[in-house]
Tab-separated table of C-alpha atoms in Angstrom:
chain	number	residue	atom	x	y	z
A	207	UNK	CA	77.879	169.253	156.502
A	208	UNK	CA	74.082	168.317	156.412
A	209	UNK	CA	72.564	166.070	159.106
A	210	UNK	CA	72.869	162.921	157.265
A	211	UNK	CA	76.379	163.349	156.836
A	212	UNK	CA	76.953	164.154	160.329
A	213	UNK	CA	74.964	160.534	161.763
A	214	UNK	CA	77.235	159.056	159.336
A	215	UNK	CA	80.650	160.208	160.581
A	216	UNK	CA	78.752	159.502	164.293
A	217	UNK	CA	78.110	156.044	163.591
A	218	UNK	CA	80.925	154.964	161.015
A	219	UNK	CA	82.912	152.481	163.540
A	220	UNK	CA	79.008	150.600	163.532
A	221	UNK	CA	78.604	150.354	159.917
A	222	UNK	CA	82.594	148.820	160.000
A	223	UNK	CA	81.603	146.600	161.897
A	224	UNK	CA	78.488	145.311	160.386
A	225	UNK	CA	80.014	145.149	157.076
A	226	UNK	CA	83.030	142.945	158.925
A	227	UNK	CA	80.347	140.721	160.232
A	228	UNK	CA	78.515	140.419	156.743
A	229	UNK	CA	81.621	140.028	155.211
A	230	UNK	CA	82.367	136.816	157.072
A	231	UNK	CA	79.374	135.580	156.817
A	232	UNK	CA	79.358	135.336	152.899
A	233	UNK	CA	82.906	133.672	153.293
A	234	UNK	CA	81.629	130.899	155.633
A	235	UNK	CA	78.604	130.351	152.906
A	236	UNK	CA	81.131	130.580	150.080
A	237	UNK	CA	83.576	127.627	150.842
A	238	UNK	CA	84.151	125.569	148.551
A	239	UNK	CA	84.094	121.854	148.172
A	240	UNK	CA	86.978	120.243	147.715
A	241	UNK	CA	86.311	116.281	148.485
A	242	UNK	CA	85.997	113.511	145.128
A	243	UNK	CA	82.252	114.774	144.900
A	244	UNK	CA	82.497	118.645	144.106
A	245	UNK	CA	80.576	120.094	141.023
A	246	UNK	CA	80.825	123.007	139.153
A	247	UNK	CA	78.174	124.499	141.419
A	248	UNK	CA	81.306	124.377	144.017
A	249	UNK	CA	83.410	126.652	142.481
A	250	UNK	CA	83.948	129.916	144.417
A	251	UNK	CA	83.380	133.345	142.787
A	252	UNK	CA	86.228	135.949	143.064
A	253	UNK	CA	84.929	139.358	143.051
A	254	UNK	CA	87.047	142.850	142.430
A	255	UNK	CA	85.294	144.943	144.468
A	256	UNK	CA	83.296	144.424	147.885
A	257	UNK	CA	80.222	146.386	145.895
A	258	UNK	CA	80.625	144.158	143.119
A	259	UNK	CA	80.176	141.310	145.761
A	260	UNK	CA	76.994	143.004	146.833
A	261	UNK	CA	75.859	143.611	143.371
A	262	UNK	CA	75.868	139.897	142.322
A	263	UNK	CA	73.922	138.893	145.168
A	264	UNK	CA	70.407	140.325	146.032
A	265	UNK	CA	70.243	138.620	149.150
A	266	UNK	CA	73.755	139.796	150.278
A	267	UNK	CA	72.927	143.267	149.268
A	268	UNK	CA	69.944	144.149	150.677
A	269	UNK	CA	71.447	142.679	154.288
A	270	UNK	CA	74.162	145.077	153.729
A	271	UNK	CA	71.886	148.277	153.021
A	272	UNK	CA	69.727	146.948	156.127
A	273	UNK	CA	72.585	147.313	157.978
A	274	UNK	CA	73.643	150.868	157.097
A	275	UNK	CA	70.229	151.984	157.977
A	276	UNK	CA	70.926	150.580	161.258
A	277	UNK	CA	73.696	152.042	162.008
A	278	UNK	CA	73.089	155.145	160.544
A	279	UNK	CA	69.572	156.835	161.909
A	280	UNK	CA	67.527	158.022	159.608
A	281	UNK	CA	69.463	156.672	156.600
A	282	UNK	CA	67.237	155.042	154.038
A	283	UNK	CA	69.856	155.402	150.934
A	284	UNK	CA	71.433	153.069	148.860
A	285	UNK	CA	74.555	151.913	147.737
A	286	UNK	CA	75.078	154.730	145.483
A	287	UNK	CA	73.887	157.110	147.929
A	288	UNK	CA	76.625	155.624	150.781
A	289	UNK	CA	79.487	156.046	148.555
A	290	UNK	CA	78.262	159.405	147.570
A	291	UNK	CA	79.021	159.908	151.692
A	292	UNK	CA	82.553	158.351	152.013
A	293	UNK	CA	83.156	160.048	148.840
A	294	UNK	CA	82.216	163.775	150.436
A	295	UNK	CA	84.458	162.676	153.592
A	296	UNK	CA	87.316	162.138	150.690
A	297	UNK	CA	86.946	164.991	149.578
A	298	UNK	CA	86.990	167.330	152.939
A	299	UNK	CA	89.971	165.518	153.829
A	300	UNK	CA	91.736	166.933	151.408
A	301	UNK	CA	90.615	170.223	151.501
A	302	UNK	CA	91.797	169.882	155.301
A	303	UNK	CA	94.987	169.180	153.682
A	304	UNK	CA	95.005	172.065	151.339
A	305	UNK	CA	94.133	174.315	154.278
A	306	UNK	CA	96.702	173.698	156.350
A	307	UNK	CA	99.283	173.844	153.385
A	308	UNK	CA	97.815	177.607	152.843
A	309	UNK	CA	98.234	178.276	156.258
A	310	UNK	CA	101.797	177.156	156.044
A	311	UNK	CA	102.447	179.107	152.744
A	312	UNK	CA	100.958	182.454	154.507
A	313	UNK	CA	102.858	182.247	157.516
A	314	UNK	CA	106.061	182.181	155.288
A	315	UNK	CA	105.737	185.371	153.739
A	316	UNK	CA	108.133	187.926	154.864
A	317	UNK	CA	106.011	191.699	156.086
A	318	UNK	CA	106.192	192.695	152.440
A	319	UNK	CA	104.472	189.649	150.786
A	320	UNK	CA	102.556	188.746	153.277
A	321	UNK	CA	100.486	192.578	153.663
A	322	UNK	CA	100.243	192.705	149.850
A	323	UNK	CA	98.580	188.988	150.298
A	324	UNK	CA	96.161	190.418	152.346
A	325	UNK	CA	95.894	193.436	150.810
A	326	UNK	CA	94.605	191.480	147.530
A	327	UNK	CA	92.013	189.277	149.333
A	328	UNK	CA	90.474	192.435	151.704
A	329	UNK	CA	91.840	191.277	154.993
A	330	UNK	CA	93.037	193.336	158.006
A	331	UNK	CA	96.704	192.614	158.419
A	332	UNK	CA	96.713	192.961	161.935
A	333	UNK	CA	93.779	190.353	162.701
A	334	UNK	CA	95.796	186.785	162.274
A	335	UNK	CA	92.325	185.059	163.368
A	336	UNK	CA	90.487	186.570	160.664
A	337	UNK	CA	92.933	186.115	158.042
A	338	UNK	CA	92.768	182.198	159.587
A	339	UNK	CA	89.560	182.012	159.501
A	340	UNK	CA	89.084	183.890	155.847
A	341	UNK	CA	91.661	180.350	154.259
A	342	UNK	CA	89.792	177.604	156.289
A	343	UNK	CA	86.218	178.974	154.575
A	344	UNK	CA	87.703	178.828	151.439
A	345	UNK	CA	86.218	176.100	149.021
A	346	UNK	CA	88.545	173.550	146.957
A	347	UNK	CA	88.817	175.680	144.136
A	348	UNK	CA	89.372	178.710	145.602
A	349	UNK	CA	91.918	177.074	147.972
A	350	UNK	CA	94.180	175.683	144.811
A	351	UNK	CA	93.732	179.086	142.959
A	352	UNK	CA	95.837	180.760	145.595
A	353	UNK	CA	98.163	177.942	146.739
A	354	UNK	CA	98.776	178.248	142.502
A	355	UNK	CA	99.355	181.757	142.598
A	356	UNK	CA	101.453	182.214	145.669
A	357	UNK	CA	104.111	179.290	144.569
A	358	UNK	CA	104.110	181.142	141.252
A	359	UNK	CA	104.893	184.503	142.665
A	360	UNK	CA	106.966	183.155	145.782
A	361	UNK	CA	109.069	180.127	144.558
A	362	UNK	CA	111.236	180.547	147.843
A	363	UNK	CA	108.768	180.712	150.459
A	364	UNK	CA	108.024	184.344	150.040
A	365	UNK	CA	111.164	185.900	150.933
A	366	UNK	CA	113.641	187.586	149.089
A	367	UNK	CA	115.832	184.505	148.757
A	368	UNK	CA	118.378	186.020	146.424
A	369	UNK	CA	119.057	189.086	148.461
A	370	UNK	CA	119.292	186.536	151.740
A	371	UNK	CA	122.065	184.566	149.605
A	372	UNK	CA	123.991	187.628	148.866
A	373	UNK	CA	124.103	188.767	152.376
A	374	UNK	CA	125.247	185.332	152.936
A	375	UNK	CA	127.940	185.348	150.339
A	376	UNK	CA	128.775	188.508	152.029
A	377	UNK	CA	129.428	187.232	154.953
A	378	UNK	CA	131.180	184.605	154.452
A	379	UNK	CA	133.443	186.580	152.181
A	380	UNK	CA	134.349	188.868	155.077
A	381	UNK	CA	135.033	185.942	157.394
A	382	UNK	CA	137.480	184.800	154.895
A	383	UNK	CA	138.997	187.841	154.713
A	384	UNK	CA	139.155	188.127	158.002
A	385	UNK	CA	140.780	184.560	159.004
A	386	UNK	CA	143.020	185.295	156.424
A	387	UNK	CA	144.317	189.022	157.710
A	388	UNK	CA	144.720	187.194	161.170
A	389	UNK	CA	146.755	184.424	159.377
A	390	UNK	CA	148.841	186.751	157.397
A	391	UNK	CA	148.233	190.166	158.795
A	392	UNK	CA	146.548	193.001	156.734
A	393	UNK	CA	150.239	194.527	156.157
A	394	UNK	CA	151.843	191.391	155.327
A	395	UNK	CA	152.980	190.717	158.528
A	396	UNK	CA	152.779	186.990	159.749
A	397	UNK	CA	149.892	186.205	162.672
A	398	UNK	CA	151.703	185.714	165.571
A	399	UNK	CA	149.653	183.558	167.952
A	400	UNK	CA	151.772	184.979	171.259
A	401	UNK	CA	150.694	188.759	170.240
A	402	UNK	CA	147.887	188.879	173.671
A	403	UNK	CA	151.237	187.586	175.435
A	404	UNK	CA	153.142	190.588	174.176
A	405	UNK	CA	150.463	192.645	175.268
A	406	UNK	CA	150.620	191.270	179.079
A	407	UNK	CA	154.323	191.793	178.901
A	408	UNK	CA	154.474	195.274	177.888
A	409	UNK	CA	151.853	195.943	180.583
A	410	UNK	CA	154.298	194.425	183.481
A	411	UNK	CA	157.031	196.011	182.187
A	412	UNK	CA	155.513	199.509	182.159
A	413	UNK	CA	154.254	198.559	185.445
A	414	UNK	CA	157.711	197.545	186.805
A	415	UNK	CA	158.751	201.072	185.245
A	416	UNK	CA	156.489	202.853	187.396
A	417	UNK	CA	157.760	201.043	190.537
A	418	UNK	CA	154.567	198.892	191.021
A	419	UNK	CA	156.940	195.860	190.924
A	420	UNK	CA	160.480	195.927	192.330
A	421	UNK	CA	161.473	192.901	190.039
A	422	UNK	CA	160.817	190.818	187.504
A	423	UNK	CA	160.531	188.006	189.458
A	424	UNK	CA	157.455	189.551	191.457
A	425	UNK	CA	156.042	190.062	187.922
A	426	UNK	CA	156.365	186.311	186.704
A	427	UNK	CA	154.430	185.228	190.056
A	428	UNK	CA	151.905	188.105	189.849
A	429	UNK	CA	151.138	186.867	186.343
A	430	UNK	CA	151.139	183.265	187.226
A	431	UNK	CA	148.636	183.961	189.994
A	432	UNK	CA	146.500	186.150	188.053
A	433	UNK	CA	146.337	184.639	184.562
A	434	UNK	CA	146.147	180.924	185.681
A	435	UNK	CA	144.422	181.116	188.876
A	436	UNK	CA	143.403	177.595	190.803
A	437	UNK	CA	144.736	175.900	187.421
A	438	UNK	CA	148.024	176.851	187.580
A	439	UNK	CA	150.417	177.412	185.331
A	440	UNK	CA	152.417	174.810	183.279
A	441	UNK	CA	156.689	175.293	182.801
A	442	UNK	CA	156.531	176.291	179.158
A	443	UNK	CA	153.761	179.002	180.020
A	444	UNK	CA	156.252	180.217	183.069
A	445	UNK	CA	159.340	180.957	180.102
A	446	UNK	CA	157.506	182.016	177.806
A	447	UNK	CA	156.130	184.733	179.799
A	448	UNK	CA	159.652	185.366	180.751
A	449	UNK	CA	160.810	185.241	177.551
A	450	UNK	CA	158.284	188.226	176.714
A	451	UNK	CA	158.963	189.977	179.554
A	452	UNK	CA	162.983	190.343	177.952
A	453	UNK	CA	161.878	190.595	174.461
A	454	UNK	CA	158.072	192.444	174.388
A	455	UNK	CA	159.062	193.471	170.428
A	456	UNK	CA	161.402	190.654	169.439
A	457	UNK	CA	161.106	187.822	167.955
A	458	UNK	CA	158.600	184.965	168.193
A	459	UNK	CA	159.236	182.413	171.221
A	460	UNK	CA	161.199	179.395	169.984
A	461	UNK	CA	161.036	176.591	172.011
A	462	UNK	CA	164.149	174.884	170.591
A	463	UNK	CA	165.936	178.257	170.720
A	464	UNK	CA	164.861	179.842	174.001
A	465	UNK	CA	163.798	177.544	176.236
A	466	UNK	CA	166.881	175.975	177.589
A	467	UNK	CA	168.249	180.011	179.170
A	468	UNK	CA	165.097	180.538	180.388
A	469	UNK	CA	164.679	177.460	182.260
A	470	UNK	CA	167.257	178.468	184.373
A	471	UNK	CA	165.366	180.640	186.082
A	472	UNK	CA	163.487	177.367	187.070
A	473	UNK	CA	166.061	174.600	187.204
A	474	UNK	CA	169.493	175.877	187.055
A	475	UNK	CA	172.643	176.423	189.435
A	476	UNK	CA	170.672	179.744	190.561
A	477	UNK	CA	166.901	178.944	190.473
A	478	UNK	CA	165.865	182.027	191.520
A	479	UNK	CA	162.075	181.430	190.853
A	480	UNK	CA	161.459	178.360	192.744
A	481	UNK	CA	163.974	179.280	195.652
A	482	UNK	CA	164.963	183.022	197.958
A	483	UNK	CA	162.501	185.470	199.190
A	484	UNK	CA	159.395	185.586	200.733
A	485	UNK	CA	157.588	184.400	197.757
A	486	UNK	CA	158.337	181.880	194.744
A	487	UNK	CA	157.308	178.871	192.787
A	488	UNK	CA	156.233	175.557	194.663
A	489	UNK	CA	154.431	172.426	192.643
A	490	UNK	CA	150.356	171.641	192.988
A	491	UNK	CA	147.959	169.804	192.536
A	492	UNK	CA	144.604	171.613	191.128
A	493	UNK	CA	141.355	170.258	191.019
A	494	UNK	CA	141.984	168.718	187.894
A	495	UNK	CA	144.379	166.384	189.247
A	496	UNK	CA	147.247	167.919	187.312
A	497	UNK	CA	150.745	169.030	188.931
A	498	UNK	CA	151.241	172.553	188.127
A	499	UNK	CA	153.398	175.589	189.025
A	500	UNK	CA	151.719	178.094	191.757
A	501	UNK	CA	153.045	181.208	193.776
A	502	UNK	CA	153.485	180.384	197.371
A	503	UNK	CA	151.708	183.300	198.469
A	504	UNK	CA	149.059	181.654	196.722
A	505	UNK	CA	148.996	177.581	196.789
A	506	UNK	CA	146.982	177.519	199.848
A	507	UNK	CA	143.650	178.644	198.339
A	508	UNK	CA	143.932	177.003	194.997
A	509	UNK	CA	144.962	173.283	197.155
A	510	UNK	CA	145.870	171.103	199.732
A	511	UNK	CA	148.159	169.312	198.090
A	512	UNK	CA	151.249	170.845	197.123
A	513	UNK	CA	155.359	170.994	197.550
A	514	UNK	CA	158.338	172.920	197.784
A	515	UNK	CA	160.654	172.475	194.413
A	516	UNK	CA	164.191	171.017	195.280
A	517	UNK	CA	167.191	171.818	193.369
C-alpha cells in the first residue's frame, strides 16, 4: 500500500463527512418550487449516481475534489483517481476474505494432506507461522488458484471422509448388535434385566455357605445396608432380593406370582424381618424425603427420622 493510499484510509471518516456536508448543501439549493408561480426552470434533476451529480455540475464538482484534497494530504487527484482508491480498498477486502478462507481450508487437512500441501508449495511443515505467513503474501490470483485446487482435490475438507463414514457405519453396526445380544442374548436366551441381582445372590449364598452369615435374614439386611445405603431400600427391592436368594438359577421374578409369599417375611403372621433379634427392618426417612426400609443397626447414620414397623 503506497503512501497515498495509506492518508486515504487515515483520513476516510473526513472525506465522509465533507461529502455529507456537500451533499446537503446541493439539496437545500435544489428545492423545488412548488407555489402557482413555478417554471420549468423549477423542476428538480434526479441523478443515478452521486458522481453523475458531480459531473453535471462544475461548480458542485470542483467543491467536492477541493474537499478530498483537504482531507486527504497531499492528494491532488481527481474523481477518477479517488475511485481508483476505494476501488483498491475493494479489492484488498476481498483478498482479506480469500485469505482467511485459505487459512481455514489448510487447517482442515488431516497430517497426510496437509504435509503433501506443503510439500507442493516448499514450506517447512513444522513452521505454522511461515506456512501463515507464505497464504497471507499470496496475491488474488494466486490465492483462488489454490483455494480451486484444494476443493477439487479435497471435496470433504481434506479428510478421508469415506473411510470416517465406514468406521461410523461400523460402529453403529456393532452397537446394534450389541443392544440386540443384550435384548435377546447371543445364544438365544432372553435378556433378563435381574441377571446383576442373580449375581449378588449367588455371592450371599456362597457366603452364607462358608459361614460368613448364620442366616438368611442377616444376608437380606447386609444387602439392604450395603447396596442402598442412606437411600434405602424400597419393599419390592427387599423380595426380590429374597426371592433370588431362594431361586439364584430359577426363574425370572414375577411380581404377580411371587410377591405375595415373600412378603411374608415383611408383613405376615411371622414377620421375621421387621421383628426378633438384635437386628431387623425399621421405616426411614432419607434425605430425599422418601420413607424407605433400613437395617436397625444402621438407621441412625443414614437419619433422624425413623420407626419401628408394627404388625
Amino acid at each position: 500500500m503506497n503512501r497515498l493510499e495509506q492518508e486515504y484510509y487515515a483520513n476516510i471518516n473526513g472525506i465522509t463527512k465533507a461529502l455529507d456536508r456537500i451533499a446537503n448543501a446541493l439539496e437545500s439549493n435544489n428545492k423545488v418550487n412548488e407555489g402557482p408561480f413555478a417554471t420549468a426552470s423549477d423542476s428538480k434533476i434526479y441523478y443515478k449516481t452521486r458522481r453523475d451529480m458531480y459531473m453535471d455540475n462544475p461548480c458542485t464538482k470542483e467543491e467536492y475534489e477541493a474537499a478530498s484534497r483537504e482531507n486527504i494530504p497531499g492528494f491532488e487527484g481527481t474523481l477518477d483517481a479517488l475511485d481508483d482508491l476505494c476501488n483498491v480498498k475493494k479489492e484488498n477486502e476481498e483478498l482479506d476474505t480469500q485469505h482467511d478462507y485459505l487459512h481455514g481450508l489448510v487447517q482442515d487437512l488431516d497430517n497426510e494432506a496437509y504435509f503433501e500441501f506443503c510439500n507442493t508449495h516448499c514450506l517447512p511443515a513444522s513452521d505454522t507461522v511461515a506456512v501463515s505467513n507464505y497464504i497471507t503474501d499470496l496475491d488474488y490470483d494466486e490465492v483462488l488458484g489454490i483455494i480451486k485446487e484444494l476443493e477439487e482435490e479435497y471435496p470433504f475438507g481434506g479428510s478421508d471422509d469415506q473411510a470416517y463414514e465406514d468406521e461410523q457405519d461400523r460402529l453403529y453396526t456393532e452397537d446394534i448388535k450389541a443392544q440386540d445380544d443384550k435384548l435377546n442374548g447371543k445364544d438365544g436366551v432372553t435378556y433378563d434385566d435381574d441377571y446383576d441381582l442373580r449375581v449378588t445372590a449367588k455371592m450371599y449364598i456362597a457366603e452364607l455357605e462358608a459361614g460368613d452369615f448364620r442366616t438368611k435374614k442377616e444376608c437380606i439386611l447386609d444387602y439392604v445396608t450395603n447396596e442402598f445405603g442412606s437411600q434405602g431400600a424400597r419393599y419390592t427391592d427387599i423380595i426380590k432380593f429374597a426371592y433370588y436368594l431362594n431361586h439364584a438359577n430359577g426363574s425370572k421374578f414375577d411380581s404377580t406370582r411371587d410377591r405375595g409369599y415373600y412378603s411374608l417375611g415383611m408383613s405376615g403372621r411371622n414377620p421375621y424381618l421387621v421383628h426378633g433379634g438384635k437386628d431387623h427392618l425399621v421405616k426411614g426417612i432419607n434425605k430425599d424425603g422418601d420413607e424407605r426400609y433400613f437395617a436397625l443397626s444402621f438407621v441412625e447414620s443414614a437419619t433422624d427420622y425413623w420407626k419401628y414397623i408394627n404388625k
